[in-house]
XYZ file of C-alpha atoms in Angstrom:
670
model
C 8.868 -7.688 -6.628
C 6.678 -10.477 -6.199
C 3.822 -10.455 -3.514
C 3.656 -14.222 -3.180
C 7.745 -13.797 -2.408
C 7.417 -11.221 0.128
C 4.078 -13.011 1.819
C 6.698 -16.059 2.104
C 9.639 -14.669 3.168
C 7.436 -12.479 6.035
C 5.935 -16.093 7.261
C 9.386 -17.421 7.681
C 10.340 -14.413 9.575
C 7.579 -14.367 11.294
C 8.056 -18.234 12.662
C 11.806 -16.925 13.331
C 10.401 -14.558 15.907
C 7.915 -16.715 17.427
C 9.632 -19.513 18.444
C 9.557 -18.042 21.879
C 7.039 -15.853 24.158
C 6.081 -13.541 25.154
C 8.469 -11.303 22.852
C 7.569 -8.212 25.395
C 8.876 -9.517 28.408
C 9.272 -7.375 31.689
C 13.101 -5.643 31.106
C 14.250 -3.977 34.389
C 15.749 -0.495 33.691
C 19.623 -1.215 34.075
C 22.861 -0.333 32.746
C 24.455 -2.403 29.588
C 27.782 -3.645 29.619
C 30.157 -1.394 28.205
C 32.198 -2.521 25.305
C 36.128 -1.094 25.421
C 37.660 0.080 22.210
C 41.288 -1.346 21.863
C 42.254 1.171 18.403
C 42.074 4.182 21.138
C 44.844 5.787 23.308
C 42.146 5.545 26.253
C 40.683 1.888 25.835
C 37.452 3.832 26.518
C 34.127 2.774 25.803
C 32.511 3.384 22.378
C 30.073 5.944 23.412
C 32.869 7.872 25.040
C 35.149 8.762 21.970
C 35.706 12.358 20.956
C 38.618 11.789 17.995
C 37.117 9.377 16.346
C 33.464 7.866 16.843
C 33.609 4.164 17.266
C 31.383 0.965 16.709
C 32.043 -2.942 17.714
C 30.884 -5.941 16.654
C 31.699 -8.977 18.881
C 30.100 -11.832 20.400
C 27.031 -13.435 18.444
C 26.226 -10.434 17.099
C 29.829 -10.507 15.156
C 28.882 -14.264 14.486
C 25.858 -13.482 12.996
C 26.843 -11.392 10.562
C 30.091 -12.848 9.697
C 30.997 -12.983 5.971
C 33.769 -14.368 4.184
C 34.996 -10.943 3.254
C 35.628 -7.687 5.808
C 34.041 -5.805 3.585
C 30.504 -8.203 3.584
C 30.737 -8.723 7.207
C 30.301 -4.797 8.174
C 27.886 -3.615 5.179
C 25.237 -3.328 7.756
C 27.165 -0.880 9.962
C 26.444 2.705 10.383
C 28.374 4.709 7.485
C 29.795 1.336 6.430
C 29.263 0.305 2.730
C 30.950 -2.915 0.846
C 33.324 -2.803 -2.337
C 31.567 -6.030 -2.852
C 34.133 -7.496 -5.664
C 32.696 -11.420 -5.736
C 32.971 -13.428 -2.419
C 36.722 -13.833 -1.866
C 37.569 -9.513 -2.364
C 35.277 -6.822 -0.615
C 37.109 -3.895 1.604
C 34.356 -2.048 3.506
C 34.048 1.960 2.168
C 33.602 4.417 5.122
C 31.278 7.549 4.473
C 31.952 7.184 1.150
C 36.055 6.925 1.013
C 37.935 3.862 0.521
C 41.066 2.410 -0.969
C 43.965 3.745 0.705
C 41.861 6.483 2.490
C 40.714 3.096 5.260
C 42.801 1.796 6.991
C 42.806 -1.901 8.049
C 44.685 -3.095 11.198
C 44.876 -6.174 13.274
C 45.363 -6.064 16.820
C 46.012 -2.249 16.345
C 48.859 -2.789 13.562
C 48.484 -2.507 9.977
C 47.849 -5.820 8.108
C 50.864 -4.553 5.413
C 48.642 -6.248 2.256
C 47.633 -4.620 -1.020
C 44.040 -4.639 -0.514
C 43.643 -0.496 -0.381
C 45.667 -0.675 -4.017
C 43.056 -2.027 -6.089
C 38.893 -3.650 -4.950
C 39.819 -6.942 -6.305
C 42.518 -7.266 -3.586
C 41.366 -9.383 -0.692
C 42.256 -7.775 2.888
C 44.926 -9.860 4.446
C 43.390 -10.722 7.534
C 40.897 -13.379 8.666
C 37.819 -11.869 10.370
C 36.363 -15.870 11.381
C 38.636 -16.203 14.010
C 38.274 -12.622 15.129
C 37.267 -12.030 18.881
C 35.767 -8.016 18.283
C 35.824 -5.544 15.273
C 36.091 -1.955 15.783
C 35.286 0.438 13.189
C 36.407 4.221 14.022
C 34.910 7.259 11.401
C 36.337 9.987 11.576
C 40.181 11.921 11.867
C 42.005 8.734 12.978
C 44.874 9.604 10.894
C 46.230 10.838 14.147
C 47.049 7.617 16.105
C 47.321 4.958 12.594
C 48.382 7.009 9.492
C 47.749 9.361 7.285
C 45.817 6.346 5.450
C 42.907 6.622 7.055
C 41.224 9.953 6.563
C 38.113 7.986 5.962
C 38.632 6.068 8.927
C 39.770 2.607 10.074
C 38.386 -0.923 11.103
C 40.519 -2.784 13.740
C 40.199 -6.584 13.543
C 41.656 -7.956 17.244
C 42.031 -11.572 17.366
C 43.818 -11.606 20.770
C 47.183 -13.724 19.066
C 49.143 -12.320 21.580
C 47.888 -13.062 25.110
C 47.723 -9.917 27.787
C 46.317 -12.234 30.488
C 47.042 -15.728 32.021
C 43.973 -18.173 31.886
C 42.784 -20.211 34.708
C 41.612 -22.888 32.406
C 42.236 -23.471 28.695
C 39.257 -21.845 26.773
C 38.782 -21.880 23.637
C 36.061 -22.032 20.314
C 34.923 -23.953 17.364
C 32.678 -23.623 14.680
C 31.153 -25.641 11.841
C 28.937 -23.754 9.520
C 27.305 -24.941 5.919
C 25.522 -22.533 3.735
C 23.124 -23.030 0.819
C 24.022 -20.532 -1.740
C 27.575 -21.166 -2.483
C 27.805 -24.804 -0.747
C 30.047 -23.343 1.831
C 32.082 -25.578 4.591
C 33.603 -23.507 7.083
C 35.437 -25.211 9.911
C 37.202 -22.656 12.579
C 38.825 -23.148 16.128
C 40.669 -20.967 18.389
C 41.934 -22.193 21.867
C 43.781 -19.888 24.753
C 45.746 -21.303 27.751
C 48.745 -20.984 29.855
C 51.463 -22.314 31.541
C 53.153 -20.852 34.248
C 53.685 -17.059 33.102
C 53.371 -17.924 29.925
C 49.859 -17.369 27.900
C 49.260 -19.176 24.323
C 47.233 -18.738 21.741
C 46.074 -21.066 18.387
C 43.471 -20.034 15.913
C 42.537 -21.640 12.505
C 40.080 -21.659 9.831
C 39.247 -23.258 6.966
C 36.506 -22.145 4.496
C 35.547 -24.055 0.923
C 32.746 -22.108 -0.604
C 31.664 -22.802 -4.939
C 30.434 -20.376 -6.964
C 27.002 -18.366 -5.626
C 23.281 -18.496 -6.564
C 22.020 -15.321 -8.053
C 18.402 -14.768 -8.443
C 18.722 -13.494 -11.898
C 21.061 -12.990 -14.706
C 24.611 -12.094 -13.883
C 25.240 -8.991 -16.426
C 21.909 -6.630 -16.071
C 19.367 -6.725 -18.287
C 20.883 -9.549 -20.249
C 19.193 -13.052 -20.661
C 21.846 -14.153 -22.593
C 24.264 -14.136 -19.703
C 24.679 -16.634 -16.893
C 22.037 -17.244 -14.508
C 21.624 -19.714 -11.636
C 24.522 -19.319 -10.348
C 27.543 -16.770 -10.531
C 30.493 -17.667 -12.873
C 33.824 -17.433 -10.761
C 32.352 -16.570 -7.537
C 34.404 -19.115 -5.519
C 36.581 -18.310 -2.631
C 38.803 -20.901 -0.929
C 40.636 -20.264 2.352
C 42.812 -21.263 5.252
C 44.721 -19.844 8.078
C 46.706 -20.803 10.882
C 48.057 -18.524 14.193
C 49.982 -19.130 16.737
C 51.123 -16.518 19.536
C 52.937 -16.761 23.316
C 53.845 -14.212 25.723
C 55.343 -13.684 29.380
C 52.775 -11.965 31.395
C 53.764 -10.842 34.836
C 52.779 -7.920 37.230
C 54.771 -5.080 35.010
C 53.280 -6.232 31.798
C 53.902 -8.414 29.353
C 56.225 -9.367 26.112
C 55.041 -11.628 23.436
C 55.221 -12.787 19.659
C 53.193 -14.286 17.071
C 53.396 -16.172 13.726
C 50.068 -16.315 11.198
C 49.881 -17.963 7.688
C 47.368 -17.089 5.468
C 46.108 -18.373 1.782
C 43.578 -17.145 -0.366
C 42.154 -18.450 -3.584
C 39.412 -16.584 -4.968
C 37.319 -15.900 -8.153
C 36.816 -12.780 -10.149
C 33.428 -12.523 -11.382
C 33.885 -11.082 -14.607
C 33.651 -12.407 -18.344
C 37.356 -13.229 -18.366
C 36.582 -15.651 -15.277
C 40.328 -14.890 -13.904
C 41.106 -15.503 -10.212
C 43.746 -14.665 -7.369
C 45.912 -16.709 -5.282
C 46.976 -15.116 -2.181
C 49.660 -16.392 0.276
C 50.917 -14.014 3.298
C 52.719 -14.949 6.614
C 53.073 -12.305 9.237
C 55.333 -11.972 12.174
C 54.008 -9.745 15.288
C 55.644 -8.785 18.551
C 54.116 -6.718 21.502
C 54.718 -5.879 24.733
C 53.377 -3.708 27.528
C 55.545 -2.032 30.539
C 53.289 -0.587 33.079
C 55.463 2.168 35.219
C 58.307 2.425 33.205
C 59.323 5.394 34.328
C 58.335 8.408 36.810
C 55.811 10.256 35.282
C 54.060 7.472 33.186
C 51.502 4.908 33.220
C 52.821 2.577 30.711
C 55.290 2.263 27.885
C 53.926 0.121 24.605
C 56.275 -1.446 21.503
C 54.348 -3.501 18.576
C 56.288 -4.503 15.628
C 55.127 -5.695 12.777
C 56.447 -7.941 9.590
C 54.392 -9.256 6.585
C 55.629 -11.104 3.865
C 52.945 -10.768 0.938
C 52.214 -12.190 -2.619
C 49.590 -13.113 -4.935
C 48.682 -13.852 -8.318
C 46.788 -12.847 -10.854
C 45.726 -15.781 -13.362
C 44.034 -16.050 -16.682
C 40.714 -18.665 -16.899
C 42.952 -21.495 -17.871
C 45.717 -20.728 -14.811
C 47.946 -18.604 -16.687
C 50.192 -16.314 -14.326
C 49.280 -13.009 -15.584
C 50.466 -10.522 -12.894
C 52.303 -11.168 -9.611
C 51.659 -8.654 -6.957
C 54.193 -8.465 -4.086
C 54.843 -6.548 -0.556
C 57.195 -7.080 1.692
C 56.578 -4.857 4.745
C 57.867 -4.009 8.164
C 56.312 -1.666 10.550
C 57.116 -0.576 14.383
C 54.858 1.500 16.766
C 55.898 3.095 20.317
C 53.589 4.695 22.590
C 54.237 5.905 25.894
C 51.050 7.055 28.168
C 52.013 9.845 30.937
C 50.508 10.261 34.165
C 47.772 13.499 34.398
C 49.482 16.331 34.054
C 47.943 19.958 34.794
C 44.521 17.582 34.262
C 45.753 16.475 31.030
C 46.367 12.376 30.233
C 47.261 11.461 27.011
C 49.862 9.535 24.718
C 52.927 10.261 22.906
C 54.155 7.780 20.307
C 56.413 6.951 17.469
C 55.788 4.485 14.439
C 57.389 3.673 11.365
C 57.010 1.626 8.241
C 59.249 -0.077 5.644
C 57.705 -1.707 2.643
C 59.141 -3.155 -1.377
C 56.474 -3.551 -3.619
C 55.978 -4.360 -7.324
C 53.143 -5.509 -9.636
C 55.293 -7.352 -12.413
C 54.256 -9.542 -15.539
C 54.326 -12.932 -14.383
C 56.205 -13.955 -17.536
C 58.723 -11.009 -17.061
C 57.848 -9.246 -20.497
C 55.190 -6.408 -21.145
C 54.830 -3.584 -19.553
C 55.096 -3.379 -15.634
C 51.849 -2.568 -13.681
C 53.710 -1.380 -11.212
C 57.417 -0.865 -10.746
C 59.318 -2.266 -7.942
C 58.921 0.450 -5.428
C 60.658 1.300 -2.015
C 58.762 3.028 0.792
C 59.203 4.336 3.528
C 57.325 6.443 6.502
C 58.173 7.846 9.876
C 55.635 9.754 12.229
C 55.464 10.679 15.495
C 51.707 12.058 17.373
C 50.783 13.135 20.306
C 47.078 12.800 21.970
C 45.536 14.725 24.684
C 42.736 14.810 27.122
C 40.880 16.402 29.947
C 37.988 17.347 31.158
C 36.602 20.514 31.923
C 33.414 19.847 34.625
C 31.050 18.632 32.043
C 32.789 19.013 28.910
C 35.716 16.248 27.719
C 38.181 17.949 25.445
C 40.716 16.255 23.208
C 43.519 17.291 21.134
C 45.843 15.632 18.864
C 48.479 16.117 15.876
C 50.563 14.199 13.823
C 53.910 14.902 11.804
C 55.025 12.324 9.422
C 57.697 12.179 6.426
C 57.089 9.440 3.537
C 59.289 8.642 0.955
C 58.671 6.683 -2.336
C 61.644 5.370 -4.303
C 60.941 3.575 -7.621
C 63.727 1.133 -8.723
C 65.752 3.397 -10.987
C 65.562 1.022 -14.100
C 62.020 2.382 -14.038
C 62.695 6.388 -14.813
C 60.514 7.589 -12.367
C 61.074 10.479 -10.441
C 61.402 9.686 -6.344
C 58.832 11.872 -4.245
C 59.258 13.028 -1.051
C 55.847 14.462 0.869
C 55.894 15.939 4.700
C 52.100 15.453 6.401
C 50.603 16.975 9.245
C 47.525 16.465 10.714
C 45.682 17.737 13.701
C 42.458 17.536 15.440
C 40.689 19.265 18.607
C 37.278 17.996 19.763
C 34.589 18.385 22.698
C 32.253 16.040 24.583
C 29.747 18.062 26.301
C 27.535 16.148 28.294
C 25.081 19.381 28.963
C 22.340 17.172 30.926
C 23.576 13.046 32.533
C 23.508 10.625 30.129
C 22.904 13.152 26.948
C 26.233 14.660 25.236
C 26.441 17.169 22.410
C 30.101 16.943 20.623
C 32.193 18.946 17.488
C 35.126 18.087 16.033
C 37.366 19.733 13.569
C 40.385 18.415 12.064
C 42.789 18.562 8.910
C 44.295 15.085 7.596
C 47.072 14.901 4.827
C 47.509 11.750 3.089
C 50.371 10.832 0.147
C 49.776 9.310 -2.757
C 49.730 5.309 -2.810
C 52.459 3.546 -4.644
C 50.239 2.709 -7.366
C 48.608 6.343 -7.939
C 52.298 7.954 -8.937
C 53.953 4.708 -10.543
C 51.354 2.738 -12.511
C 51.846 1.948 -15.962
C 50.310 -1.679 -17.317
C 47.764 -3.847 -17.420
C 45.191 -5.057 -14.671
C 44.028 -8.187 -15.530
C 41.457 -8.853 -12.312
C 39.916 -5.184 -13.102
C 40.589 -5.209 -16.815
C 42.192 -1.732 -16.726
C 45.075 -0.107 -17.727
C 46.691 1.917 -14.900
C 48.612 5.144 -16.049
C 49.831 6.813 -12.559
C 50.901 10.474 -12.437
C 54.320 10.753 -10.689
C 53.425 14.334 -10.325
C 50.343 13.768 -8.203
C 50.494 16.248 -4.411
C 49.321 15.174 -1.238
C 45.475 15.420 -0.500
C 44.551 17.347 2.337
C 41.222 16.538 4.030
C 39.583 19.402 6.179
C 36.826 17.925 8.208
C 33.973 18.941 10.542
C 31.486 16.557 12.535
C 28.923 17.452 15.108
C 27.735 14.322 17.776
C 24.491 14.521 19.243
C 23.697 10.794 21.958
C 22.133 9.645 24.178
C 24.485 7.304 26.186
C 22.734 6.110 28.963
C 19.164 3.973 29.998
C 17.666 1.434 27.942
C 16.878 3.459 24.904
C 19.606 5.208 23.264
C 20.652 6.999 19.983
C 23.247 9.086 18.411
C 23.509 11.475 15.704
C 26.279 12.553 13.392
C 26.598 15.583 10.892
C 30.033 15.518 9.116
C 31.096 17.755 5.984
C 34.851 16.867 4.902
C 36.381 18.830 1.915
C 39.320 17.122 0.552
C 42.068 19.154 -1.851
C 43.582 17.495 -4.354
C 41.284 14.312 -4.215
C 43.209 11.293 -6.235
C 40.830 9.022 -8.060
C 40.735 7.097 -11.100
C 39.221 8.288 -14.316
C 38.739 6.770 -17.594
C 38.007 8.237 -21.309
C 36.546 4.975 -21.988
C 39.371 4.042 -24.613
C 40.113 0.461 -25.241
C 44.051 -0.700 -25.474
C 45.648 -3.650 -25.635
C 48.101 -5.500 -22.785
C 50.850 -2.636 -24.457
C 48.686 -0.067 -23.769
C 48.533 0.982 -27.474
C 44.947 1.754 -28.467
C 42.653 -0.820 -30.392
C 38.674 -0.771 -30.612
C 38.834 -4.528 -29.943
C 41.644 -4.203 -26.891
C 40.674 -5.915 -23.569
C 41.538 -3.145 -20.932
C 40.192 0.116 -20.343
C 42.624 2.866 -19.783
C 42.550 4.245 -16.449
C 44.608 8.125 -14.931
C 44.914 8.504 -11.719
C 44.049 12.272 -11.259
C 43.273 14.901 -8.933
C 40.538 17.695 -8.478
C 38.841 19.357 -5.110
C 36.218 16.807 -3.184
C 33.450 17.726 -0.945
C 31.627 14.970 1.205
C 28.662 15.145 3.384
C 26.386 13.146 5.244
C 24.058 12.201 8.304
C 23.806 9.229 10.232
C 21.435 8.402 12.937
C 21.200 5.299 15.010
C 18.580 4.456 17.639
C 18.754 0.887 19.835
C 16.260 -0.177 22.709
C 18.099 -2.834 25.032
C 20.705 -3.284 23.048
C 22.898 -6.691 24.030
C 20.140 -7.255 26.666
C 18.018 -9.881 27.320
C 14.318 -9.541 25.981
C 13.438 -7.790 23.182
C 16.043 -5.208 21.586
C 15.576 -2.912 18.706
C 18.138 -0.859 16.801
C 17.167 1.560 13.851
C 19.351 3.240 11.844
C 19.637 5.471 8.683
C 22.894 6.606 6.737
C 23.282 8.974 3.396
C 26.179 10.841 2.068
C 26.815 12.512 -1.388
C 30.269 13.099 -3.099
C 31.093 15.437 -5.438
C 34.256 16.650 -7.695
C 34.359 20.579 -7.009
C 33.124 21.208 -10.525
C 33.137 18.491 -11.967
C 29.965 15.661 -10.701
C 29.436 13.370 -8.289
C 32.485 10.851 -6.817
C 32.510 7.524 -8.372
C 30.940 4.481 -6.439
C 29.218 6.471 -4.044
C 26.973 4.912 -1.446
C 23.104 4.676 -1.954
C 21.093 6.324 1.500
C 20.101 3.605 3.543
C 17.499 2.676 6.279
C 17.323 -0.449 8.620
C 15.829 -1.929 11.716
C 16.915 -5.177 13.151
C 14.821 -6.850 16.333
C 16.273 -9.324 18.228
C 14.955 -11.032 21.484
C 16.872 -13.214 24.001
C 15.586 -15.416 26.828
C 17.142 -18.327 28.270
C 18.852 -20.395 25.357
C 16.997 -18.433 22.704
C 17.886 -15.953 20.594
C 16.304 -15.199 17.779
C 15.559 -11.991 15.560
C 15.433 -10.614 11.990
C 16.855 -7.504 9.917
C 15.264 -5.450 7.346
C 17.575 -3.035 5.355
C 16.104 -0.779 2.658
C 18.833 0.892 0.215
C 17.706 3.458 -2.274
C 18.373 4.223 -5.979
C 21.602 5.451 -6.778
C 21.448 8.006 -9.381
C 23.875 10.379 -8.791
C 26.589 9.278 -11.432
C 30.264 10.384 -11.776
C 31.197 11.553 -15.767
C 32.452 8.644 -16.795
C 29.713 6.266 -15.103
C 26.673 5.139 -16.936
C 24.458 3.308 -15.163
C 22.332 4.028 -12.296
C 21.700 1.468 -9.453
C 18.292 0.431 -8.414
C 17.002 0.512 -4.816
C 16.552 -2.979 -2.646
C 15.536 -4.497 0.109
C 17.291 -7.235 2.031
C 15.364 -9.115 4.780
C 17.868 -11.768 7.073
C 16.686 -13.541 9.884
C 19.003 -15.891 12.940
C 17.964 -18.187 14.975
C 19.969 -20.071 17.502
C 19.771 -22.494 20.764
C 22.452 -22.820 23.295
C 22.630 -25.768 26.198
C 25.706 -26.086 28.382
C 26.677 -29.822 28.430
C 29.433 -29.382 31.624
C 31.894 -26.989 31.273
C 31.151 -26.918 27.302
C 28.750 -24.628 25.686
C 26.792 -26.033 22.695
C 24.784 -23.369 20.294
C 23.093 -24.575 17.116
C 22.351 -21.477 14.925
C 20.408 -21.329 11.245
C 21.086 -17.749 9.354
C 18.751 -16.957 6.440
C 19.749 -14.099 4.522
C 18.256 -12.127 1.518
C 14.771 -14.214 2.407
C 13.213 -11.959 -0.250
C 15.799 -13.238 -2.843
C 16.553 -9.367 -4.387
C 19.228 -9.152 -7.359
C 20.809 -6.651 -5.121
C 23.527 -4.452 -7.057
C 26.021 -1.932 -4.765
C 26.271 1.331 -5.788
C 29.903 1.216 -4.666
C 30.984 -1.867 -6.591
C 32.979 -1.639 -9.787
C 31.295 -5.057 -10.741
C 27.339 -3.464 -10.116
C 26.055 -4.520 -13.975
C 27.896 -7.991 -14.096
C 27.616 -9.250 -10.598
C 25.291 -8.985 -8.242
C 25.347 -10.186 -4.723
C 24.449 -14.196 -3.829
C 20.390 -14.344 -3.679
C 18.189 -16.201 -0.740
C 20.883 -18.543 1.438
C 20.554 -20.631 4.751
C 23.389 -21.000 6.842
C 23.200 -23.939 9.536
C 26.174 -24.564 12.084
C 27.296 -24.960 15.100
C 29.489 -23.665 17.814
C 30.927 -24.742 21.071
C 32.686 -22.668 23.600
C 34.803 -24.280 26.528
């Protein structure tokens, strides 16, 4: 790390902070406005969650952290890291758990894409038009499915209106980025016509290969430099929604389309083209029956497909998923002091990953899956103690096409949780949570038997895999009132029959035959018992308030396979600090993140990951013109121009994150 670069970055950051003085303005003691978490049965503030500790990104904070992918957008949040598979595909990793163990929702419903099946698959939801993104860590499986052992992320875009607007409101933004020549335009608007609420949102993004500070391949001067080949990302989306809103509740529907084209930054330089059409229904009836407060019904249908293409554009593998999900929730009035929600959820899908030319082995045969689940979550106050308990029972069926010659599989899953939050003095609380959550093996873990072009692996599933069972204990201590707030979490997660991809280094050709010059590595889906332990802490001062605000955090976790070393792709221990200043039309701030070396390797991993220091800054100025609010903003990312490689990425040795980047833009709200 060169001293002149550090001094230069520090000078730039200091200029950002000093643009408005005095920094230490007088701030009156007051209660900060609560942020409501929508992906819970009680719609409670983020600091009141028991079963699922929550973090919420919204407003300017979300806009400043926005990235083309969901994983990168959330990568600076407590306990969250990123899979970092290029600019187009990056999923969040929560407490060292990824893929099918982290469920992604859109407005409380599964996105129904195939991003959980492999790191190169993009998440099928557009983050740029989101109003709010919620992160729920812990035993969220009770509410949203057995795929949420690690936690869930809910992207809220209000595509189906739930309230009538007195006048049209909306937002538009255009931004330009230097590192990848990014051009991004987004628009959203809400209005009403009589009792009908209306919504429109759209996004258009075009980004080239991004700049990197050194060589693409770690310690290889012969590899590409300057820009990372095949790291481009292009996307567009459009969403329309309408609902009838009255005193009794609402009923509405929406339709959305999303198209992506993004590169895979490996030596082969393949790329993926993706298209998705989604239809949703949402309804709420207040006071539907005696003894009940509300009834909710939701339906989501997705027609998803993407193609993995060779560098010359030749299609290699077609992935398809058609799925429909329904969800019923009935919230009852207090009964013997208990308030809660009971519900039912169903999901049916048809998924496949087949050779585009119809020849060669099937990566995943056509497989139909179905699940039916019932759940109950209850909450009650016992003086200063708020207790919560819940249960979920689920039946999952996997039915591969008979021509594949593979067995059907049925799984009976049970998930349970009990927890409490004790306010031992005003503003301070302590809470333990115990949970058991089960997950059925995913389709590709059971039935894969073919090449995967983007990851350069020949995946071999095991149709005899058992269900995963996670036993989790978590302790939380927090201060929730005043300008200074903090929370600390300790957790241990023991997982029986943990499913993971294991490779022995064998090279094969595209038919799976051993070949020393083969372009694919064999990867076997295997099982072993695993343990993940970790700790997190976050301290904030005047968060989301006027004047000076500060946030510091640290998180660490360690995952091991019992008797077989570390889990693969584990996150590094981190510490970070953010300083922001808001007064009048100005907002400015800096963020510093330090990640330590990560040398806890799985048996088949070969390289450690070096630590890094990431320094970001932002500046914005807001001016009201009539009824319109205009905001000009500048975002500076990776000011130290560090060669950042994430231990959670399978591409860490060949694809660093972008180097120094400057993003400028204008946002308008009306």
